[in-house]
mmCIF file of C-alpha atoms in Angstrom:
data_model
loop_
_atom_site.group_PDB
_atom_site.id
_atom_site.type_symbol
_atom_site.label_atom_id
_atom_site.label_comp_id
_atom_site.label_asym_id
_atom_site.label_seq_id
_atom_site.Cartn_x
_atom_site.Cartn_y
_atom_site.Cartn_z
ATOM 1 C CA ILE A 146 0.002 0.017 0.015
ATOM 2 C CA MET A 147 1.471 3.284 -1.115
ATOM 3 C CA THR A 148 0.667 5.218 2.063
ATOM 4 C CA ALA A 149 1.838 2.352 4.420
ATOM 5 C CA HIS A 150 5.540 3.106 4.167
ATOM 6 C CA LEU A 151 7.345 6.492 4.074
ATOM 7 C CA PRO A 152 9.937 5.327 1.517
ATOM 8 C CA ASN A 153 7.073 4.572 -0.982
ATOM 9 C CA LEU A 154 6.078 8.283 -0.922
ATOM 10 C CA VAL A 155 9.766 9.199 -1.464
ATOM 11 C CA LEU A 156 9.860 7.066 -4.615
ATOM 12 C CA VAL A 157 6.531 8.373 -5.924
ATOM 13 C CA GLY A 158 7.617 11.972 -5.315
ATOM 14 C CA LEU A 159 10.995 11.312 -7.027
ATOM 15 C CA PHE A 160 9.375 9.826 -10.165
ATOM 16 C CA GLU A 161 6.950 12.756 -10.386
ATOM 17 C CA THR A 162 9.664 15.357 -9.953
ATOM 18 C CA GLU A 163 12.401 13.857 -12.103
ATOM 19 C CA LEU A 164 10.432 11.918 -14.771
ATOM 20 C CA ALA A 165 7.029 13.723 -14.648
ATOM 21 C CA LEU A 166 5.396 10.273 -14.106
ATOM 22 C CA ASN A 167 2.568 9.800 -11.669
ATOM 23 C CA ILE A 168 1.897 6.517 -9.856
ATOM 24 C CA SER A 169 -1.542 6.579 -8.300
ATOM 25 C CA TYR A 170 -2.626 4.710 -5.152
ATOM 26 C CA ILE A 171 -4.257 1.887 -7.150
ATOM 27 C CA ASP A 172 -1.319 1.761 -9.650
ATOM 28 C CA TRP A 173 1.110 1.215 -6.744
ATOM 29 C CA PHE A 174 -1.177 -1.522 -5.426
ATOM 30 C CA LYS A 175 -1.249 -3.325 -8.826
ATOM 31 C CA LEU A 176 2.553 -3.232 -9.043
ATOM 32 C CA GLN A 177 3.292 -4.271 -5.407
ATOM 33 C CA TRP A 178 0.699 -6.704 -4.205
ATOM 34 C CA PRO A 179 2.697 -9.822 -5.248
ATOM 35 C CA TYR A 180 5.204 -8.910 -2.458
ATOM 36 C CA LEU A 181 2.662 -10.441 -0.088
ATOM 37 C CA GLY A 182 3.867 -13.826 -1.267
ATOM 38 C CA MET A 183 7.378 -13.031 -0.116
ATOM 39 C CA PHE A 184 6.247 -12.484 3.452
ATOM 40 C CA ILE A 185 4.676 -15.926 3.485
ATOM 41 C CA VAL A 186 8.048 -17.421 2.585
ATOM 42 C CA THR A 187 9.977 -15.328 5.165
ATOM 43 C CA GLN A 188 7.475 -16.073 7.826
ATOM 44 C CA TRP A 189 7.785 -19.816 7.076
ATOM 45 C CA TRP A 190 11.533 -19.496 7.469
ATOM 46 C CA ILE A 191 11.387 -17.634 10.750
ATOM 47 C CA GLN A 192 8.930 -20.105 12.233
ATOM 48 C CA HIS A 193 11.210 -22.908 11.038
ATOM 49 C CA TYR A 194 14.311 -21.382 12.581
ATOM 50 C CA PHE A 195 12.797 -20.510 15.918
ATOM 51 C CA LYS A 196 10.705 -23.708 15.976
ATOM 52 C CA THR A 197 7.454 -21.752 16.698
ATOM 53 C CA ARG A 198 5.162 -23.470 14.195
ATOM 54 C CA GLY A 199 2.167 -24.853 16.114
ATOM 55 C CA VAL A 200 3.154 -23.169 19.337
ATOM 56 C CA GLY A 201 0.047 -21.784 21.068
ATOM 57 C CA ILE A 202 -0.565 -19.271 23.824
ATOM 58 C CA SER A 203 -2.747 -20.619 26.633
ATOM 59 C CA GLY A 204 -5.832 -18.429 26.984
ATOM 60 C CA GLY A 205 -4.806 -16.114 24.250
ATOM 61 C CA PHE A 206 -7.971 -16.424 22.170
ATOM 62 C CA GLU A 207 -10.117 -15.974 25.211
ATOM 63 C CA ALA A 208 -8.169 -12.897 26.301
ATOM 64 C CA VAL A 209 -8.706 -11.241 22.916
ATOM 65 C CA GLN A 210 -12.485 -12.002 23.075
ATOM 66 C CA LYS A 211 -12.616 -10.567 26.600
ATOM 67 C CA GLN A 212 -10.868 -7.339 25.562
ATOM 68 C CA HIS A 213 -13.135 -7.077 22.583
ATOM 69 C CA ALA A 214 -16.228 -7.421 24.690
ATOM 70 C CA GLU A 215 -14.906 -4.723 27.091
ATOM 71 C CA GLN A 216 -14.625 -2.116 24.260
ATOM 72 C CA PRO A 217 -17.292 0.581 24.607
ATOM 73 C CA ALA A 218 -19.739 1.284 21.750
ATOM 74 C CA MET A 219 -18.565 3.712 19.065
ATOM 75 C CA SER A 220 -19.613 7.303 19.604
ATOM 76 C CA ARG A 221 -20.970 9.693 16.962
ATOM 77 C CA THR A 222 -17.616 11.368 16.688
ATOM 78 C CA GLU A 223 -15.812 8.090 16.020
ATOM 79 C CA TRP A 224 -18.266 7.094 13.357
ATOM 80 C CA SER A 225 -17.722 10.525 11.701
ATOM 81 C CA ILE A 226 -13.939 10.096 11.822
ATOM 82 C CA LEU A 227 -14.260 6.637 10.292
ATOM 83 C CA ALA A 228 -16.433 8.119 7.534
ATOM 84 C CA VAL A 229 -13.769 10.757 6.768
ATOM 85 C CA PHE A 230 -11.039 8.111 6.528
ATOM 86 C CA GLY A 231 -13.352 6.000 4.369
ATOM 87 C CA LEU A 232 -13.821 8.992 2.035
ATOM 88 C CA ILE A 233 -10.032 9.505 1.811
ATOM 89 C CA ALA A 234 -9.490 5.843 0.987
ATOM 90 C CA PHE A 235 -12.252 5.922 -1.654
ATOM 91 C CA LEU A 236 -10.642 9.099 -3.323
ATOM 92 C CA TRP A 237 -7.243 7.402 -3.289
ATOM 93 C CA ILE A 238 -8.590 4.168 -4.880
ATOM 94 C CA THR A 239 -10.666 5.893 -7.505
ATOM 95 C CA GLU A 240 -8.166 8.602 -8.606
ATOM 96 C CA ASN A 241 -7.801 7.047 -12.100
ATOM 97 C CA GLY A 242 -11.240 5.487 -12.179
ATOM 98 C CA ILE A 243 -12.761 2.010 -11.940
ATOM 99 C CA ALA A 244 -13.944 -0.015 -15.002
ATOM 100 C CA SER A 245 -15.619 2.485 -17.465
ATOM 101 C CA TRP A 246 -15.498 5.425 -15.010
ATOM 102 C CA LYS A 247 -12.646 7.672 -15.719
ATOM 103 C CA GLY A 248 -12.150 8.764 -12.161
ATOM 104 C CA HIS A 249 -12.153 12.124 -10.471
ATOM 105 C CA GLY A 250 -8.396 12.929 -11.052
ATOM 106 C CA ILE A 251 -7.838 14.202 -7.455
ATOM 107 C CA LYS A 252 -4.211 13.448 -6.555
ATOM 108 C CA SER A 253 -3.616 11.357 -3.361
ATOM 109 C CA HIS A 254 -1.986 14.213 -1.493
ATOM 110 C CA ASN A 255 -4.881 16.577 -2.288
ATOM 111 C CA ALA A 256 -7.371 13.873 -1.161
ATOM 112 C CA ALA A 257 -5.484 13.676 2.158
ATOM 113 C CA LEU A 258 -5.739 17.464 2.496
ATOM 114 C CA ILE A 259 -9.493 17.274 1.861
ATOM 115 C CA GLY A 260 -9.808 14.766 4.691
ATOM 116 C CA LEU A 261 -7.721 16.939 7.033
ATOM 117 C CA ALA A 262 -9.829 20.000 6.184
ATOM 118 C CA LEU A 263 -12.978 18.028 7.084
ATOM 119 C CA LEU A 264 -11.445 16.931 10.388
ATOM 120 C CA PHE A 265 -10.562 20.485 11.317
ATOM 121 C CA ILE A 266 -14.028 22.038 10.626
ATOM 122 C CA PRO A 267 -14.915 23.822 13.888
ATOM 123 C CA GLY A 268 -17.642 22.121 15.894
ATOM 124 C CA LEU A 269 -18.026 19.091 13.586
ATOM 125 C CA PHE A 270 -16.001 16.833 15.943
ATOM 126 C CA GLY A 271 -15.698 16.735 19.716
ATOM 127 C CA PHE A 272 -11.988 17.304 19.934
ATOM 128 C CA LYS A 273 -10.041 20.541 20.152
ATOM 129 C CA TRP A 274 -7.039 21.698 18.332
ATOM 130 C CA LYS A 275 -4.875 21.317 21.482
ATOM 131 C CA GLU A 276 -5.753 17.673 21.605
ATOM 132 C CA LEU A 277 -4.725 17.210 17.956
ATOM 133 C CA GLN A 278 -1.554 19.102 18.457
ATOM 134 C CA ASP A 279 -0.523 17.072 21.564
ATOM 135 C CA ARG A 280 -1.234 13.706 19.776
ATOM 136 C CA THR A 281 0.285 14.413 16.360
ATOM 137 C CA ILE A 282 3.790 13.101 15.736
ATOM 138 C CA TRP A 283 5.008 16.299 14.027
ATOM 139 C CA GLY A 284 8.478 14.860 13.632
ATOM 140 C CA THR A 285 7.123 12.295 11.129
ATOM 141 C CA PHE A 286 5.829 15.059 8.905
ATOM 142 C CA LEU A 287 9.129 16.933 9.129
ATOM 143 C CA LEU A 288 11.053 13.666 8.398
ATOM 144 C CA LEU A 289 8.996 13.024 5.223
ATOM 145 C CA ALA A 290 9.169 16.622 4.072
ATOM 146 C CA GLY A 291 12.907 16.613 4.625
ATOM 147 C CA ALA A 292 13.374 13.312 2.821
ATOM 148 C CA LEU A 293 11.396 14.496 -0.179
ATOM 149 C CA SER A 294 13.396 17.741 -0.290
ATOM 150 C CA MET A 295 16.735 15.881 0.049
ATOM 151 C CA SER A 296 15.778 13.426 -2.687
ATOM 152 C CA ALA A 297 14.819 16.254 -5.047
ATOM 153 C CA ALA A 298 18.003 18.192 -4.162
ATOM 154 C CA MET A 299 20.253 15.241 -4.989
ATOM 155 C CA GLY A 300 18.676 14.967 -8.438
ATOM 156 C CA SER A 301 18.634 18.704 -9.273
ATOM 157 C CA THR A 302 22.168 19.498 -8.069
ATOM 158 C CA GLY A 303 23.754 16.681 -10.024
ATOM 159 C CA LEU A 304 24.927 14.776 -6.957
ATOM 160 C CA ALA A 305 23.023 11.657 -7.892
ATOM 161 C CA GLN A 306 24.546 11.719 -11.345
ATOM 162 C CA TRP A 307 28.100 12.026 -9.835
ATOM 163 C CA LEU A 308 27.514 9.181 -7.429
ATOM 164 C CA SER A 309 25.940 7.013 -10.200
ATOM 165 C CA ASP A 310 29.149 7.478 -12.215
ATOM 166 C CA ILE A 311 31.127 5.940 -9.368
ATOM 167 C CA VAL A 312 28.789 2.945 -9.108
ATOM 168 C CA HIS A 313 28.438 2.394 -12.847
ATOM 169 C CA PRO A 314 31.638 0.424 -13.487
ATOM 170 C CA LEU A 315 30.633 -2.159 -10.954
ATOM 171 C CA ALA A 316 27.464 -3.243 -12.839
ATOM 172 C CA HIS A 317 28.295 -2.252 -16.442
ATOM 173 C CA GLY A 318 28.299 -4.998 -19.017
ATOM 174 C CA HIS A 319 26.275 -7.630 -17.069
ATOM 175 C CA ALA A 320 22.844 -9.079 -17.768
ATOM 176 C CA TRP A 321 19.821 -7.239 -16.214
ATOM 177 C CA TRP A 322 19.350 -9.848 -13.487
ATOM 178 C CA MET A 323 23.103 -9.758 -12.601
ATOM 179 C CA ILE A 324 22.909 -5.928 -12.396
ATOM 180 C CA LEU A 325 19.940 -6.198 -10.019
ATOM 181 C CA LEU A 326 21.798 -8.801 -7.981
ATOM 182 C CA ILE A 327 24.943 -6.631 -7.625
ATOM 183 C CA LEU A 328 23.024 -3.511 -6.699
ATOM 184 C CA MET A 329 20.628 -5.304 -4.303
ATOM 185 C CA LEU A 330 23.515 -6.949 -2.394
ATOM 186 C CA GLY A 331 25.640 -3.779 -2.519
ATOM 187 C CA THR A 332 22.896 -1.622 -1.086
ATOM 188 C CA HIS A 333 22.379 -4.123 1.695
ATOM 189 C CA VAL A 334 26.053 -3.696 2.686
ATOM 190 C CA ILE A 335 25.448 0.091 2.845
ATOM 191 C CA ARG A 336 22.299 -0.550 4.977
ATOM 192 C CA LEU A 337 24.312 -2.223 7.685
ATOM 193 C CA GLY A 338 25.153 1.186 9.036
ATOM 194 C CA MET A 339 21.730 2.888 8.551
ATOM 195 C CA LEU A 340 18.863 2.820 10.994
ATOM 196 C CA SER A 341 16.261 4.630 8.956
ATOM 197 C CA ASN A 342 14.548 3.133 5.874
ATOM 198 C CA VAL A 343 13.553 6.674 4.917
ATOM 199 C CA ALA A 344 17.114 7.982 4.982
ATOM 200 C CA ALA A 345 18.392 4.966 3.048
ATOM 201 C CA ILE A 346 15.813 5.326 0.242
ATOM 202 C CA THR A 347 16.254 9.097 0.218
ATOM 203 C CA MET A 348 19.901 8.621 -0.428
ATOM 204 C CA LEU A 349 19.842 5.665 -2.768
ATOM 205 C CA ALA A 350 16.806 6.238 -4.934
ATOM 206 C CA PRO A 351 18.071 9.318 -6.817
ATOM 207 C CA ILE A 352 21.394 7.506 -7.429
ATOM 208 C CA LEU A 353 19.547 4.441 -8.823
ATOM 209 C CA LEU A 354 17.385 6.646 -10.945
ATOM 210 C CA ALA A 355 20.362 8.334 -12.468
ATOM 211 C CA LEU A 356 22.125 4.961 -12.954
ATOM 212 C CA ALA A 357 19.334 3.332 -14.829
ATOM 213 C CA PRO A 358 19.946 4.945 -18.248
ATOM 214 C CA LYS A 359 23.681 4.295 -17.980
ATOM 215 C CA LEU A 360 22.903 0.589 -17.589
ATOM 216 C CA ASN A 361 20.156 0.640 -20.301
ATOM 217 C CA LEU A 362 17.454 -0.323 -17.761
ATOM 218 C CA HIS A 363 13.967 0.983 -17.162
ATOM 219 C CA PRO A 364 14.366 3.750 -14.649
ATOM 220 C CA VAL A 365 11.167 3.182 -12.629
ATOM 221 C CA ALA A 366 11.311 -0.651 -12.577
ATOM 222 C CA PHE A 367 15.022 -0.650 -11.727
ATOM 223 C CA THR A 368 14.733 1.957 -8.975
ATOM 224 C CA MET A 369 11.717 0.360 -7.380
ATOM 225 C CA LEU A 370 13.102 -3.225 -7.457
ATOM 226 C CA VAL A 371 16.399 -2.241 -5.780
ATOM 227 C CA SER A 372 14.774 0.186 -3.370
ATOM 228 C CA ASP A 373 12.045 -2.189 -2.306
ATOM 229 C CA THR A 374 14.564 -4.965 -1.680
ATOM 230 C CA ASP A 375 16.731 -2.541 0.273
ATOM 231 C CA THR A 376 14.004 -1.947 2.781
ATOM 232 C CA PHE A 377 14.039 -5.633 3.731
ATOM 233 C CA ALA A 378 17.220 -5.111 5.817
ATOM 234 C CA TYR A 379 17.085 -7.915 8.436
ATOM 235 C CA ILE A 380 20.752 -8.587 9.254
ATOM 236 C CA LEU A 381 21.181 -6.261 12.230
ATOM 237 C CA PRO A 382 18.358 -5.090 14.573
ATOM 238 C CA THR A 383 19.698 -1.552 14.307
ATOM 239 C CA GLN A 384 18.789 -1.382 10.584
ATOM 240 C CA ILE A 385 15.058 -1.049 11.239
ATOM 241 C CA THR A 386 13.316 0.868 13.995
ATOM 242 C CA ALA A 387 10.773 -1.856 14.617
ATOM 243 C CA ALA A 388 13.520 -4.420 14.977
ATOM 244 C CA VAL A 389 15.203 -2.238 17.596
ATOM 245 C CA ILE A 390 11.909 -2.317 19.574
ATOM 246 C CA ALA A 391 11.610 -6.078 19.220
ATOM 247 C CA TYR A 392 15.265 -6.616 20.268
ATOM 248 C CA SER A 393 14.777 -4.550 23.376
ATOM 249 C CA SER A 394 12.361 -7.217 24.606
ATOM 250 C CA GLY A 395 15.374 -9.487 25.293
ATOM 251 C CA THR A 396 13.678 -12.603 23.787
ATOM 252 C CA PHE A 397 16.414 -13.165 21.182
ATOM 253 C CA SER A 398 20.131 -12.413 20.727
ATOM 254 C CA MET A 399 21.717 -10.304 17.967
ATOM 255 C CA ALA A 400 23.351 -13.511 16.695
ATOM 256 C CA ASP A 401 19.883 -15.179 16.400
ATOM 257 C CA TYR A 402 18.622 -12.125 14.535
ATOM 258 C CA ALA A 403 21.543 -12.189 12.131
ATOM 259 C CA LYS A 404 21.244 -15.924 11.469
ATOM 260 C CA VAL A 405 17.612 -15.760 10.602
ATOM 261 C CA GLY A 406 17.986 -12.326 8.960
ATOM 262 C CA TRP A 407 20.588 -13.025 6.293
ATOM 263 C CA VAL A 408 18.461 -15.822 4.849
ATOM 264 C CA SER A 409 15.454 -13.504 4.909
ATOM 265 C CA VAL A 410 17.474 -10.935 2.991
ATOM 266 C CA LEU A 411 18.469 -13.486 0.356
ATOM 267 C CA ILE A 412 14.766 -14.467 0.053
ATOM 268 C CA GLY A 413 13.896 -10.849 -0.604
ATOM 269 C CA VAL A 414 16.616 -10.521 -3.168
ATOM 270 C CA ALA A 415 15.625 -13.719 -4.997
ATOM 271 C CA TYR A 416 11.975 -12.784 -4.860
ATOM 272 C CA GLY A 417 12.652 -9.370 -6.331
ATOM 273 C CA ILE A 418 14.574 -10.821 -9.294
ATOM 274 C CA CYS A 419 12.580 -14.011 -9.938
ATOM 275 C CA ILE A 420 9.018 -12.875 -9.134
ATOM 276 C CA MET A 421 8.727 -9.105 -9.044
ATOM 277 C CA ALA A 422 10.845 -8.231 -12.139
ATOM 278 C CA PRO A 423 8.705 -10.537 -14.327
ATOM 279 C CA TRP A 424 5.550 -9.164 -12.750
ATOM 280 C CA TYR A 425 6.638 -5.594 -13.504
ATOM 281 C CA ALA A 426 7.183 -6.702 -17.101
ATOM 282 C CA PHE A 427 3.730 -8.210 -17.185
ATOM 283 C CA MET A 428 2.304 -4.837 -15.922
ATOM 284 C CA GLY A 429 4.216 -2.980 -18.711
ATOM 285 C CA LEU A 430 7.472 -1.999 -16.905
ATOM 286 C CA PRO A 431 10.166 -4.504 -18.106
ATOM 287 C CA VAL A 432 13.319 -3.591 -16.204
ATOM 288 C CA TRP A 433 15.388 -4.752 -19.272
ATOM 289 C CA ASP A 434 13.591 -2.394 -21.697
ATOM 290 C CA PRO A 435 14.181 1.369 -20.984
ATOM 291 C CA THR A 436 12.037 2.369 -23.968
ATOM 292 C CA ALA A 437 8.847 0.672 -22.712
ATOM 293 C CA PRO A 438 5.960 3.192 -22.734
ATOM 294 C CA TRP A 439 4.439 4.315 -19.487
ATOM 295 C CA PRO A 440 1.545 1.862 -18.898
ATOM 296 C CA PHE A 441 -0.560 4.052 -16.524
ATOM 297 C CA LYS A 442 -2.857 6.964 -17.271
#
């Protein structure tokens, strides 16, 4: 889902700024949904490694039922908020239309602004601005804005082109799948020292986009394949914020994480080359054909 991961928005913004190409909410879903299959494989491997398949939690189902029964009935305000979020989701999904309907053409970021405007109408909801202000993670908005600005700056200043010239000799002259393999494994080495997925994609995506024409590859397919695989960084807990939280529980060691993680990384790399690259080609974005016309409206 495009809005489920900040690096996704970095990629979409980069393609719109540098290539004047728009990927809508539903276009992103069409391209990315096969990745769900990869998580089934990695989950199987994790369960196999930790021997947790079939392990149950005594009273767990009953505890969930009890907590659900204790939930109070939804208020009018909560139903109204749910309706606003439903409207935003509908606008995202129908931007380019469904079936014979051409769609409304409202961009995803404008649809989000419409929803925010509705939420902030005075008197419509029971909460006050102070409550919104105290409960909003403003740092996330600043992080995303900074990431988009940094990504655009790397492309406009020529820094991405300069860095791509350095990387180019490593991958030049190989088949498309070997180029993907080299770049996917190479970016995972870089990721060993980076905590933030947003920072990693902000730095790497403009370089990959500038590198694609030098390697005679499709810029969008190549950038997305390498960037997506780069976010599956599972070798050290410090590579992903969620992994840091899980590691702090003390239920597994860093060695355990690395042992199960490097196989998960290889699964992600193999899945990207063997499954996602052909799927992109089926959707009209063959990574090996830089002249393929843009398949989306």
